[in-house]
JSON list of C-alpha atoms in Angstrom, two decimals:
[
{"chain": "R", "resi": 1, "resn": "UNK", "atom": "CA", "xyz": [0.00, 0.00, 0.00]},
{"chain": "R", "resi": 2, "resn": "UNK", "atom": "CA", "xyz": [1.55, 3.22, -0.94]},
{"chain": "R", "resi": 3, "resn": "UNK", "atom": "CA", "xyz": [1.86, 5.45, 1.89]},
{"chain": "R", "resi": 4, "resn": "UNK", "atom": "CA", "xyz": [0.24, 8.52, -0.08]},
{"chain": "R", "resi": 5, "resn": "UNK", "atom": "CA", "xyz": [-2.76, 6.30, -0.95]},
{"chain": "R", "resi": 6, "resn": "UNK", "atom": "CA", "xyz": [-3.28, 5.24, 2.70]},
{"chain": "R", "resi": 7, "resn": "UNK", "atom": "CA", "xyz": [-3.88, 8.99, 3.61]},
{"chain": "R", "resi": 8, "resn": "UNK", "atom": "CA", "xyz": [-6.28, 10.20, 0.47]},
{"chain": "R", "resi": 9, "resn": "UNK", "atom": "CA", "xyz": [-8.09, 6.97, 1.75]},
{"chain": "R", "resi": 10, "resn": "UNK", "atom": "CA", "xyz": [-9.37, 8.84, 4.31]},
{"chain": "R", "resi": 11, "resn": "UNK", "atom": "CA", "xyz": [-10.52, 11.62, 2.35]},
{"chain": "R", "resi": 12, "resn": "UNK", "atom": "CA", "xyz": [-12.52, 9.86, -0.33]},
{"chain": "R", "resi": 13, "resn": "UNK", "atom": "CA", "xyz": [-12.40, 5.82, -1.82]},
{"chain": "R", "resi": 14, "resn": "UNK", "atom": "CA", "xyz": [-9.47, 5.19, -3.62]},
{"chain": "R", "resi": 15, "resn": "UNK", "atom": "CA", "xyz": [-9.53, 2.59, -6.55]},
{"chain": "R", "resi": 16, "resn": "UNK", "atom": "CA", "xyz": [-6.35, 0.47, -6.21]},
{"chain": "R", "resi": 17, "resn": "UNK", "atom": "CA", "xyz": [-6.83, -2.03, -8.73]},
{"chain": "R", "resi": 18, "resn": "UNK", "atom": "CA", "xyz": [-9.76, -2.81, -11.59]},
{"chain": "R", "resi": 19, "resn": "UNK", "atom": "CA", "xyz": [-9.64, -6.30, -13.00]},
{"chain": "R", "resi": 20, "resn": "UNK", "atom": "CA", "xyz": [-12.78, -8.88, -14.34]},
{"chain": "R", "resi": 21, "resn": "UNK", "atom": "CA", "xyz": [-12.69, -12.82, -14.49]},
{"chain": "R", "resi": 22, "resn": "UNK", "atom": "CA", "xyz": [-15.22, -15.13, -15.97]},
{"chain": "R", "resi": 23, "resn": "UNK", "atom": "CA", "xyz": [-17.66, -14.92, -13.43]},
{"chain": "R", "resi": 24, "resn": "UNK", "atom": "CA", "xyz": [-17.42, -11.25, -12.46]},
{"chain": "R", "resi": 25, "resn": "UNK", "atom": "CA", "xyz": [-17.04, -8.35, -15.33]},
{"chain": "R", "resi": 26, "resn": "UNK", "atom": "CA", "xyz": [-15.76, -6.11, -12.59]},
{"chain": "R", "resi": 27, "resn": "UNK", "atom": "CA", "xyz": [-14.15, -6.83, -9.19]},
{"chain": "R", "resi": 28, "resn": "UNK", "atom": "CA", "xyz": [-12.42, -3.84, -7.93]},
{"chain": "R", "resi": 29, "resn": "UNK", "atom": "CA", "xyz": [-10.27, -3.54, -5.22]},
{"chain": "R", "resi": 30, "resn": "UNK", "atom": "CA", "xyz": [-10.93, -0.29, -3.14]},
{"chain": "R", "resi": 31, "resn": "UNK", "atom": "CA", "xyz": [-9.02, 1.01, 0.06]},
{"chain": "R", "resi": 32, "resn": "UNK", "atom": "CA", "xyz": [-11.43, 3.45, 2.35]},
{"chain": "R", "resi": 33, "resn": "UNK", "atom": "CA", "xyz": [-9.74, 4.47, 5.37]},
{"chain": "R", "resi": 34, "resn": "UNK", "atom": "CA", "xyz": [-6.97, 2.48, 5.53]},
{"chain": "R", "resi": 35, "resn": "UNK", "atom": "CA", "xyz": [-8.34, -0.65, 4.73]},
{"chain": "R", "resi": 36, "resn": "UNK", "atom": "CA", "xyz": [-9.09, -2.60, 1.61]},
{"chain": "R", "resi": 37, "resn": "UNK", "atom": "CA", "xyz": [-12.59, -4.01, 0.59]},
{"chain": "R", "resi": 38, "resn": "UNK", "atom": "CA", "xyz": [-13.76, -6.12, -2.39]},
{"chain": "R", "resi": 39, "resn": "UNK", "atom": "CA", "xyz": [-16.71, -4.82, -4.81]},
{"chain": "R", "resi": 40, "resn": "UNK", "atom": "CA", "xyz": [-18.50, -6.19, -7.84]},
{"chain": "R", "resi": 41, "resn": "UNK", "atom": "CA", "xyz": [-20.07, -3.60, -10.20]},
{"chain": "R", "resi": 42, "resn": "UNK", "atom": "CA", "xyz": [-23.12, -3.67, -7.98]},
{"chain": "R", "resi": 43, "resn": "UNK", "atom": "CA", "xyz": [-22.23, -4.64, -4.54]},
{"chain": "R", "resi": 44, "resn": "UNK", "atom": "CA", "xyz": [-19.71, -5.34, -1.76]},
{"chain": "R", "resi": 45, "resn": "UNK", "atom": "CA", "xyz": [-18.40, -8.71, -1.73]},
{"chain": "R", "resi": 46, "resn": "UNK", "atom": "CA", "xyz": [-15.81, -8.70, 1.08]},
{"chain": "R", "resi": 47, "resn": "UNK", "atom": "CA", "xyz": [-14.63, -5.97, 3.83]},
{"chain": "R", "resi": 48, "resn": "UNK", "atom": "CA", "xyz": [-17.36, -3.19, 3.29]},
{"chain": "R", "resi": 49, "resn": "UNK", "atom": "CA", "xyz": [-21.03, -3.82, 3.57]},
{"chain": "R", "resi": 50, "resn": "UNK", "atom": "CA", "xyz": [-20.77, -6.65, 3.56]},
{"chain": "R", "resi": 51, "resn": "UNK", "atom": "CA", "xyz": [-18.88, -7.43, 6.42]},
{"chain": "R", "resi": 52, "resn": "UNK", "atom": "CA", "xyz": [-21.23, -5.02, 8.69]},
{"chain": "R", "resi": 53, "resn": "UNK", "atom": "CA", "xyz": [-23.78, -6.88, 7.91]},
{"chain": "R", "resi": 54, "resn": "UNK", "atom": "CA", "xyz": [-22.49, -9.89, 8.98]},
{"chain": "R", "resi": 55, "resn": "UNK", "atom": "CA", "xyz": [-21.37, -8.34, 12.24]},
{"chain": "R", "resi": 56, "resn": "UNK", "atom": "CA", "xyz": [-24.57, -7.07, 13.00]},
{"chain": "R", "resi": 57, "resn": "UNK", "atom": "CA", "xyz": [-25.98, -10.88, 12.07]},
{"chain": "R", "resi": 58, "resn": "UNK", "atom": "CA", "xyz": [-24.11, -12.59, 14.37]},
{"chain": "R", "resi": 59, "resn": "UNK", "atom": "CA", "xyz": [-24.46, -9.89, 17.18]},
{"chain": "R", "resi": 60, "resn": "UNK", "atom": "CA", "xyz": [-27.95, -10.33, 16.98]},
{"chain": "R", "resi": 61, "resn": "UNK", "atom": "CA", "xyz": [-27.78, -14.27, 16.94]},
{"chain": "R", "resi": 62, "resn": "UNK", "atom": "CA", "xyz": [-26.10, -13.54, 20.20]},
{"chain": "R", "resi": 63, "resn": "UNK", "atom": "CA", "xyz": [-24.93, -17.46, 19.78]},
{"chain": "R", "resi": 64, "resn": "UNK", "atom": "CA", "xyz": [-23.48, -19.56, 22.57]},
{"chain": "R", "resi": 65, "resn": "UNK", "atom": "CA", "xyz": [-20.12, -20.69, 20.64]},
{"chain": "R", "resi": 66, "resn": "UNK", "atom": "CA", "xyz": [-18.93, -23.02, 22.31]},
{"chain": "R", "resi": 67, "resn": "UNK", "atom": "CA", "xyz": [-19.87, -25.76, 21.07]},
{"chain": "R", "resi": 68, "resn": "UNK", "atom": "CA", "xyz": [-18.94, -24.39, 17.37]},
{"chain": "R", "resi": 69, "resn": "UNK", "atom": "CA", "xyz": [-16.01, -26.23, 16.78]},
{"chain": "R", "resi": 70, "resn": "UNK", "atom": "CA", "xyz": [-16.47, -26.86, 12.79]},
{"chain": "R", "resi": 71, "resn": "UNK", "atom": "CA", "xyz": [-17.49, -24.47, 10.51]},
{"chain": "R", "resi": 72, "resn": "UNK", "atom": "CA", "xyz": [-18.54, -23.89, 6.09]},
{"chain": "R", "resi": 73, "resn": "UNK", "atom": "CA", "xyz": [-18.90, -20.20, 4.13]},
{"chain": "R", "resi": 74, "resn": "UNK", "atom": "CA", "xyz": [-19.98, -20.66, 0.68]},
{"chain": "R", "resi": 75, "resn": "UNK", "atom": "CA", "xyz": [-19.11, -18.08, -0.66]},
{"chain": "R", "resi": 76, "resn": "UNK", "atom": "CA", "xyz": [-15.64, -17.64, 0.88]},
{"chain": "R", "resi": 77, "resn": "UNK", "atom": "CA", "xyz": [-14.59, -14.36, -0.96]},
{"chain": "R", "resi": 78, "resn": "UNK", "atom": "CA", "xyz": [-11.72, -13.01, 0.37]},
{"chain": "R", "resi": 79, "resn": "UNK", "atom": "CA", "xyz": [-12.31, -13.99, 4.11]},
{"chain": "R", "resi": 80, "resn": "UNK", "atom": "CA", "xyz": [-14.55, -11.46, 5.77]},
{"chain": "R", "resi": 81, "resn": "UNK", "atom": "CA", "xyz": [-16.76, -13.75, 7.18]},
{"chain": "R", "resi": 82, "resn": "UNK", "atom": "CA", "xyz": [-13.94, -15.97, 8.67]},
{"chain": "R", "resi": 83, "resn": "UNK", "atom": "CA", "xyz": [-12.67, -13.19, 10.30]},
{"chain": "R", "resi": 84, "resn": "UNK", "atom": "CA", "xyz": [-15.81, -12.59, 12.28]},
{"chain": "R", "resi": 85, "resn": "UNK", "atom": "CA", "xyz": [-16.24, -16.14, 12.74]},
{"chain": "R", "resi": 86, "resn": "UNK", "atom": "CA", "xyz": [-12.89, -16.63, 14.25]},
{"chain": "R", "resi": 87, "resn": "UNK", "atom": "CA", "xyz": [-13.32, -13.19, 15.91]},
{"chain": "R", "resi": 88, "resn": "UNK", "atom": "CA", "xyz": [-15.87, -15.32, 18.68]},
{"chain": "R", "resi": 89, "resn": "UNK", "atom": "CA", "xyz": [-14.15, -18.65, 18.14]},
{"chain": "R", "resi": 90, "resn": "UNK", "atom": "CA", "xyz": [-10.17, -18.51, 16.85]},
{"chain": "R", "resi": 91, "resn": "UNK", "atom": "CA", "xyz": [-9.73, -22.26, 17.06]},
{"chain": "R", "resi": 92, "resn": "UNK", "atom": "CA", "xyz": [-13.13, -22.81, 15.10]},
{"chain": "R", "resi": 93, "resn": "UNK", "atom": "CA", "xyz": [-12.05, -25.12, 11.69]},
{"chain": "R", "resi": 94, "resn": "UNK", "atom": "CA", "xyz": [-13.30, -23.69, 8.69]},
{"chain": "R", "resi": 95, "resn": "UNK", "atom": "CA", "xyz": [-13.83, -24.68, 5.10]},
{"chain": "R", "resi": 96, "resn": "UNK", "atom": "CA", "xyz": [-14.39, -22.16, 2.81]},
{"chain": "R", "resi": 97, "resn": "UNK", "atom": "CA", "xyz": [-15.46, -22.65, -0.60]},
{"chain": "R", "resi": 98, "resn": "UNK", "atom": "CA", "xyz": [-15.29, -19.60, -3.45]},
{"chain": "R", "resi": 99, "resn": "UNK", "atom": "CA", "xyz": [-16.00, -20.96, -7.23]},
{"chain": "R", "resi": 100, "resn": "UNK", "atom": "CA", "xyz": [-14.20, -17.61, -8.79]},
{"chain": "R", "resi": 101, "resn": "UNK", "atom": "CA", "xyz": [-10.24, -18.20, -8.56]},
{"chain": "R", "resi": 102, "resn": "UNK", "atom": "CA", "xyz": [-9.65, -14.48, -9.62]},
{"chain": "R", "resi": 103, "resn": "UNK", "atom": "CA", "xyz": [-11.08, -13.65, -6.30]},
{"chain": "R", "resi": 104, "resn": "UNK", "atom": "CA", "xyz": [-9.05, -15.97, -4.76]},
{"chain": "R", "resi": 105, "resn": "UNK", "atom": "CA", "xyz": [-6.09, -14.34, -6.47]},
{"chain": "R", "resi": 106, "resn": "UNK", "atom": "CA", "xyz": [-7.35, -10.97, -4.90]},
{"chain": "R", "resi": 107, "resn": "UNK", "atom": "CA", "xyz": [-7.49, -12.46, -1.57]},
{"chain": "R", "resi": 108, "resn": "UNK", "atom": "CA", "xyz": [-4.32, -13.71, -1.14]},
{"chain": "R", "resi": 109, "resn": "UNK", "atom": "CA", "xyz": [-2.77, -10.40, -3.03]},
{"chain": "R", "resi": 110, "resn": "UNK", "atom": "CA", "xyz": [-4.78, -7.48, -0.64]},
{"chain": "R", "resi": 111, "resn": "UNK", "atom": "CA", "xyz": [-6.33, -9.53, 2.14]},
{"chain": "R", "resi": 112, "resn": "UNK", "atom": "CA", "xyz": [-3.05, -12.66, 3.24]},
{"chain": "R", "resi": 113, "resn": "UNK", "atom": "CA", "xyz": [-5.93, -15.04, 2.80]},
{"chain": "R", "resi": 114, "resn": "UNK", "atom": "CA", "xyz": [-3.15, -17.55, 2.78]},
{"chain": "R", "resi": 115, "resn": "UNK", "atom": "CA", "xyz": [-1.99, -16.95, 5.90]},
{"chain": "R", "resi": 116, "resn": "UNK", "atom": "CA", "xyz": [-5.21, -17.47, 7.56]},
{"chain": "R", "resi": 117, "resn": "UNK", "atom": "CA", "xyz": [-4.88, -20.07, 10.48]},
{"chain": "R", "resi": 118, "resn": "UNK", "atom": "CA", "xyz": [-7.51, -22.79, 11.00]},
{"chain": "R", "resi": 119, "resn": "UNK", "atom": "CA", "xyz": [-9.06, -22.62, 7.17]},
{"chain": "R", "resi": 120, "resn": "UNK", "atom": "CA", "xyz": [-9.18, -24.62, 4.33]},
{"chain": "R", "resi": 121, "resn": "UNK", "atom": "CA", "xyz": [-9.90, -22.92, 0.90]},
{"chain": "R", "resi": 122, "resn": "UNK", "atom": "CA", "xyz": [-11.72, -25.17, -1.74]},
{"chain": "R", "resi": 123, "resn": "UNK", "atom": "CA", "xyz": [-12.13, -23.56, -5.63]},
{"chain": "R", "resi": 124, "resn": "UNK", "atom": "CA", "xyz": [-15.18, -25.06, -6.49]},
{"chain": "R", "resi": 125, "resn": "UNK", "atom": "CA", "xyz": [-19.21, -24.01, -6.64]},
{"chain": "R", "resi": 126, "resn": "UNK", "atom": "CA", "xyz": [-21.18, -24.62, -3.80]},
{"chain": "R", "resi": 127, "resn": "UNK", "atom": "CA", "xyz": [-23.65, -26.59, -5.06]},
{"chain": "R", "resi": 128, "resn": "UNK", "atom": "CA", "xyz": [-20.44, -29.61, -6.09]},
{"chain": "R", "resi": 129, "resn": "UNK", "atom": "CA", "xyz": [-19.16, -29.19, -2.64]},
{"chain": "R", "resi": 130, "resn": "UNK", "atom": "CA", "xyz": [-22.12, -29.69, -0.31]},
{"chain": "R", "resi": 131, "resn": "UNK", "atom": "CA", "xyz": [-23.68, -32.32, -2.81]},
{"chain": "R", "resi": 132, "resn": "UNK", "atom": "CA", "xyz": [-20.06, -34.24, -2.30]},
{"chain": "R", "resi": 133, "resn": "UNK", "atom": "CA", "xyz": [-19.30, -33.33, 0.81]},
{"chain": "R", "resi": 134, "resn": "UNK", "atom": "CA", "xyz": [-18.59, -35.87, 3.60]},
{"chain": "R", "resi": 135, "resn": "UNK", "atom": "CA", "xyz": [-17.88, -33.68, 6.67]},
{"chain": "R", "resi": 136, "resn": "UNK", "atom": "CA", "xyz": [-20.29, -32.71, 9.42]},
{"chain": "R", "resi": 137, "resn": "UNK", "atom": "CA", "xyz": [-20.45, -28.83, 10.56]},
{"chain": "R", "resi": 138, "resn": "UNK", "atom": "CA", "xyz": [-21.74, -26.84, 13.37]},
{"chain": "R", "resi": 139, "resn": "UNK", "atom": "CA", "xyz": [-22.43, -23.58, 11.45]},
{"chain": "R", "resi": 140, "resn": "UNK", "atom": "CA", "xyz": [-22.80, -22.93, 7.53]},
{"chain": "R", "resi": 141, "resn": "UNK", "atom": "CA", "xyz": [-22.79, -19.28, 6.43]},
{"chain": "R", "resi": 142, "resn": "UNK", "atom": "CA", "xyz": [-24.32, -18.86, 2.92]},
{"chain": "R", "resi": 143, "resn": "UNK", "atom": "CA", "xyz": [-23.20, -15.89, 1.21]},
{"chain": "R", "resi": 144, "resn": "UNK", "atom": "CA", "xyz": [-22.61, -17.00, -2.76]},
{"chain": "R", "resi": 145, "resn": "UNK", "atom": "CA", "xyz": [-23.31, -14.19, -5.27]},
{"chain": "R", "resi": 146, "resn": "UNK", "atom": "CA", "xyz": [-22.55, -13.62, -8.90]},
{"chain": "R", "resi": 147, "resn": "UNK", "atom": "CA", "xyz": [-22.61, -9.66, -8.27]},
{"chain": "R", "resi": 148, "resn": "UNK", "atom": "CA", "xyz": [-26.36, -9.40, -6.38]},
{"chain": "R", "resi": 149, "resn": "UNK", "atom": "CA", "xyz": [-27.61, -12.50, -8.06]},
{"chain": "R", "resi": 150, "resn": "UNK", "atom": "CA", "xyz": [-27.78, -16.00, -6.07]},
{"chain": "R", "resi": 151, "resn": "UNK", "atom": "CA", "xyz": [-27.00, -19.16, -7.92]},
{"chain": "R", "resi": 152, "resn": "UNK", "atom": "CA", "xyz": [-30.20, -20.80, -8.85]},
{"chain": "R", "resi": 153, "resn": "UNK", "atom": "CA", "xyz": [-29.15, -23.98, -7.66]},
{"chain": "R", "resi": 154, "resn": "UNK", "atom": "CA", "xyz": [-28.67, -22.69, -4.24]},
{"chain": "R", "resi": 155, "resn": "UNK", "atom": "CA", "xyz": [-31.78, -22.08, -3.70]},
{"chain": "R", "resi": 156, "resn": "UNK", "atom": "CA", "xyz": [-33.63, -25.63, -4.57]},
{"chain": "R", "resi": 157, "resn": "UNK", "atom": "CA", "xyz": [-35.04, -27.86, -2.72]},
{"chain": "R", "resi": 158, "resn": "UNK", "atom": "CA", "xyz": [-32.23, -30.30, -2.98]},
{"chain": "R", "resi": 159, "resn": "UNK", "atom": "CA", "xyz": [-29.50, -27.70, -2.11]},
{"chain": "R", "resi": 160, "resn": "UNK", "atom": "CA", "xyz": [-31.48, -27.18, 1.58]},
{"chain": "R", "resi": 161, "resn": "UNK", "atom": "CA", "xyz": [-31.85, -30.66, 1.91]},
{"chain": "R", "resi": 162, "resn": "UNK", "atom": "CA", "xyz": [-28.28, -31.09, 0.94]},
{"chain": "R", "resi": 163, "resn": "UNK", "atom": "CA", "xyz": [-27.28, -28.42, 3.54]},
{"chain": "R", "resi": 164, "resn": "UNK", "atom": "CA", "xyz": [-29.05, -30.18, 6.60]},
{"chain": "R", "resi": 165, "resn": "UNK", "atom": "CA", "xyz": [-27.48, -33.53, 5.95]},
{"chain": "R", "resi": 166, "resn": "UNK", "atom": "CA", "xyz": [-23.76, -32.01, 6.66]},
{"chain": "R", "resi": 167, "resn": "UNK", "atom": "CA", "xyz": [-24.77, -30.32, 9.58]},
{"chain": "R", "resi": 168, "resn": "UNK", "atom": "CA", "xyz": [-24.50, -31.50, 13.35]},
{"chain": "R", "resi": 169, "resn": "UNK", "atom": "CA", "xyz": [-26.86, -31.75, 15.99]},
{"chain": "R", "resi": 170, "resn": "UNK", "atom": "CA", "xyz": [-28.46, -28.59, 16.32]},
{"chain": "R", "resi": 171, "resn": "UNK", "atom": "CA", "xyz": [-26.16, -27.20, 13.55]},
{"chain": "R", "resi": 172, "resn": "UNK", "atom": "CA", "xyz": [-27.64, -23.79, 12.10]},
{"chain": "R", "resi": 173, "resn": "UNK", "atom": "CA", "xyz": [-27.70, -22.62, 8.20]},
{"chain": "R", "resi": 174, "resn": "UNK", "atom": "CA", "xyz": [-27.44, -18.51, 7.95]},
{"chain": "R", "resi": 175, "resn": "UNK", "atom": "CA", "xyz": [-28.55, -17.57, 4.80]},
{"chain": "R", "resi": 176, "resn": "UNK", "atom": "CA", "xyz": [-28.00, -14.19, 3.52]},
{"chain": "R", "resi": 177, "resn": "UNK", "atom": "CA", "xyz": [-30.76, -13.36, 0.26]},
{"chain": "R", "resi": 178, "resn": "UNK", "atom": "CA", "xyz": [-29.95, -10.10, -1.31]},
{"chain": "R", "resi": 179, "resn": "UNK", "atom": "CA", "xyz": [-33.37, -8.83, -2.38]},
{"chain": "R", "resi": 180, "resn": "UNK", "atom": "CA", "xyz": [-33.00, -5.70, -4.61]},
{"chain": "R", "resi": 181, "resn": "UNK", "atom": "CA", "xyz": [-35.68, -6.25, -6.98]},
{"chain": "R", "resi": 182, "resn": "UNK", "atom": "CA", "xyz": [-39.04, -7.00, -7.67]},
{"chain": "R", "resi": 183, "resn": "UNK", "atom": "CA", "xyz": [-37.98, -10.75, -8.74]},
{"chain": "R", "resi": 184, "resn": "UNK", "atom": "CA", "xyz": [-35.69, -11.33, -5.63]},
{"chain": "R", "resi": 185, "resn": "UNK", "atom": "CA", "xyz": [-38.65, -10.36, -3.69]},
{"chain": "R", "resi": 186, "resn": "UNK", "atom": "CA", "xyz": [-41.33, -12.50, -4.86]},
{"chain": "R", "resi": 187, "resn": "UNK", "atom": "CA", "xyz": [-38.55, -15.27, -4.24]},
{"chain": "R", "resi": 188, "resn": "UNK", "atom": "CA", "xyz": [-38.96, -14.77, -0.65]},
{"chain": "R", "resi": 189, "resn": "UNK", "atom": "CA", "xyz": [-42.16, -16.90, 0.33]},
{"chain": "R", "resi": 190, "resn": "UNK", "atom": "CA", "xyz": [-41.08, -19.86, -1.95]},
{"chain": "R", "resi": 191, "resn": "UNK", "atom": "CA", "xyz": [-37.55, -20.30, -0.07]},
{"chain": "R", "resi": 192, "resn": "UNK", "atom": "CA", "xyz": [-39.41, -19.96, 3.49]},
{"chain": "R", "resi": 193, "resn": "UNK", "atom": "CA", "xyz": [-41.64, -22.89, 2.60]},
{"chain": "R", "resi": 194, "resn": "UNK", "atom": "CA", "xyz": [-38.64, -24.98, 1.08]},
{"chain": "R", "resi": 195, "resn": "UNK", "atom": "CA", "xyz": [-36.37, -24.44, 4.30]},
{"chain": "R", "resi": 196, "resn": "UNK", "atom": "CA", "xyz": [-39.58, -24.47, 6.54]},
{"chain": "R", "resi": 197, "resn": "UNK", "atom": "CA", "xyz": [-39.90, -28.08, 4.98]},
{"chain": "R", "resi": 198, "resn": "UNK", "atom": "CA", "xyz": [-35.99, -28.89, 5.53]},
{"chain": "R", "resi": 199, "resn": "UNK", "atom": "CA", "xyz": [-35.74, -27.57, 8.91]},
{"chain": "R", "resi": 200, "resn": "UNK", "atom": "CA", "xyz": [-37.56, -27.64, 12.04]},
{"chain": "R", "resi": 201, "resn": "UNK", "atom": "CA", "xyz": [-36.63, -24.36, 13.06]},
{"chain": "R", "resi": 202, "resn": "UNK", "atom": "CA", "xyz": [-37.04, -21.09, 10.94]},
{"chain": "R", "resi": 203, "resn": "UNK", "atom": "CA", "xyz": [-36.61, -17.51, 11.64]},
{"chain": "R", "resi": 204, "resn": "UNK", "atom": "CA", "xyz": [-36.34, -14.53, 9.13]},
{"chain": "R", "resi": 205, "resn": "UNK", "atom": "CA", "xyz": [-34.38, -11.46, 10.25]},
{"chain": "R", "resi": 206, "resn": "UNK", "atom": "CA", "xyz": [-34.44, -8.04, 8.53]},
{"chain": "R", "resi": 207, "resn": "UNK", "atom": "CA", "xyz": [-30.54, -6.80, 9.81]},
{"chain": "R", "resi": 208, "resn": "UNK", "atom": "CA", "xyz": [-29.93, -4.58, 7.08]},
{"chain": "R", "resi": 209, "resn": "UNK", "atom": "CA", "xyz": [-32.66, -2.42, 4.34]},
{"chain": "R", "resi": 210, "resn": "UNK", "atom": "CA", "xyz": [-30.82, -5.02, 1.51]},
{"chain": "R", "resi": 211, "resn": "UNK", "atom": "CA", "xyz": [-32.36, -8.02, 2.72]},
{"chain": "R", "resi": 212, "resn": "UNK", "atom": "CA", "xyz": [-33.31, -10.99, 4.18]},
{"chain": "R", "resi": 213, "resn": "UNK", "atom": "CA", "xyz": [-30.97, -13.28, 6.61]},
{"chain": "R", "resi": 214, "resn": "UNK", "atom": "CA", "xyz": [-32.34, -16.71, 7.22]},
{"chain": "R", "resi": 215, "resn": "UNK", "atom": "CA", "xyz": [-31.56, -18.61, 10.25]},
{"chain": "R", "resi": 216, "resn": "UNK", "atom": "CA", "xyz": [-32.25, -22.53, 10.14]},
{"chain": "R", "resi": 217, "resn": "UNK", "atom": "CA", "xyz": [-31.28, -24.75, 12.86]},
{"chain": "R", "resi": 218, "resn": "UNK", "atom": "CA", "xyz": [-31.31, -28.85, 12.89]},
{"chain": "R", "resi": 219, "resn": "UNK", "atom": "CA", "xyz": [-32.44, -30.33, 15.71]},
{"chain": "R", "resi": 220, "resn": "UNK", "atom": "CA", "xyz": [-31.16, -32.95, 18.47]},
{"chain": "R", "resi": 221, "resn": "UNK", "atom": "CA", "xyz": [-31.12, -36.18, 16.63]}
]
């Protein structure tokens, strides 16, 4: 980080760099008082909004943690939600999975994902990993975008049912559902009656004006 940068930074955003992969057309790279964040060409994906709303999630959850040894974020980004996760629980094991390797790239360049202790980092959708996976987890954080959109198949019926299988007893599923739009909207009753049939407990929580968060929890076997 140039030193110069690091003080306009605290004046007004500062593009630092402007790149696209396959997936994204535009992931940019901005630093905002001191600190770097990661943006699509419509919303935050790591470090900005993002992360406050996932701070203001899980301070609302207000969840007893430990017993949250084991944990998966779809939709790994470049860490932001590990880093609140391991904020409450620093020896918590997580798996992260992030299907765009660019992102990955941007990660380890602005953000030391590498470095990360406690977290394993799988390139691949996650739809393939939960449908393959073989581990059991305590919490799953669901945060996979392509800019503001979901992935269709995250949202199916199999996908849910998918999602309870690999978690605990008493596991819990938080969901975040961008809803910006008429369509994302009318979305909203059909995935409460598909998780509502996966799970035995539901709640919907407004944290933030952009959306929905859902909380699912499996319970004692």
């Amino acid at each position: 980080m140039r030193r110069i940068d690091n003080i306009l930074s605290y004046i007004y955003p500062i593009t630092i760099e402007l790149t696209s992969s396959a997936r994204n057309p535009v992931l940019e790279i901005m630093l905002y008082c001191g600190k770097y964040s990661l943006n699509s060409e419509y919303t935050n994906y790591s470090f900005g909004s993002l992360h406050t709303l996932f701070v203001k999630t899980f301070r609302r959850l207000n969840l007893n943690w430990n017993p949250i040894n084991t944990a998966l974020i779809l939709g790994f980004g470049t860490g932001s939600v590990a880093e609140i996760v391991h904020g409450y629980k620093s020896n918590c094991m997580i798996d992260g999975v992030e299907i765009d390797p660019k992102v990955l790239e941007l990660g380890e360049k602005y953000f030391n994902i590498k470095t990360l202790k406690n977290i394993t980092i799988h390139c691949t959708s996650a739809a393939q990993y939960v449908s393959e996976c073989h581990k059991k987890y305590d919490l799953i954080v669901i945060d996979t975008y392509v800019d503001t959109n979901v992935p269709e198949e995250v949202e199916t019926e199999q996908f849910i049912h998918s999602l309870k299988n690999i978690l605990n007893s008493q596991g819990m599923v938080v969901f975040n559902k961008f809803v910006n739009s008429k369509t994302s909207r009318n979305q909203l009753p059909l995935l409460k009656e598909l998780y509502g049939k996966t799970f035995e407990n539901l709640k919907v929580m407004t944290v933030m004006s952009t959306g929905k968060i859902f909380i699912a929890q499996k319970q004692p076997e």
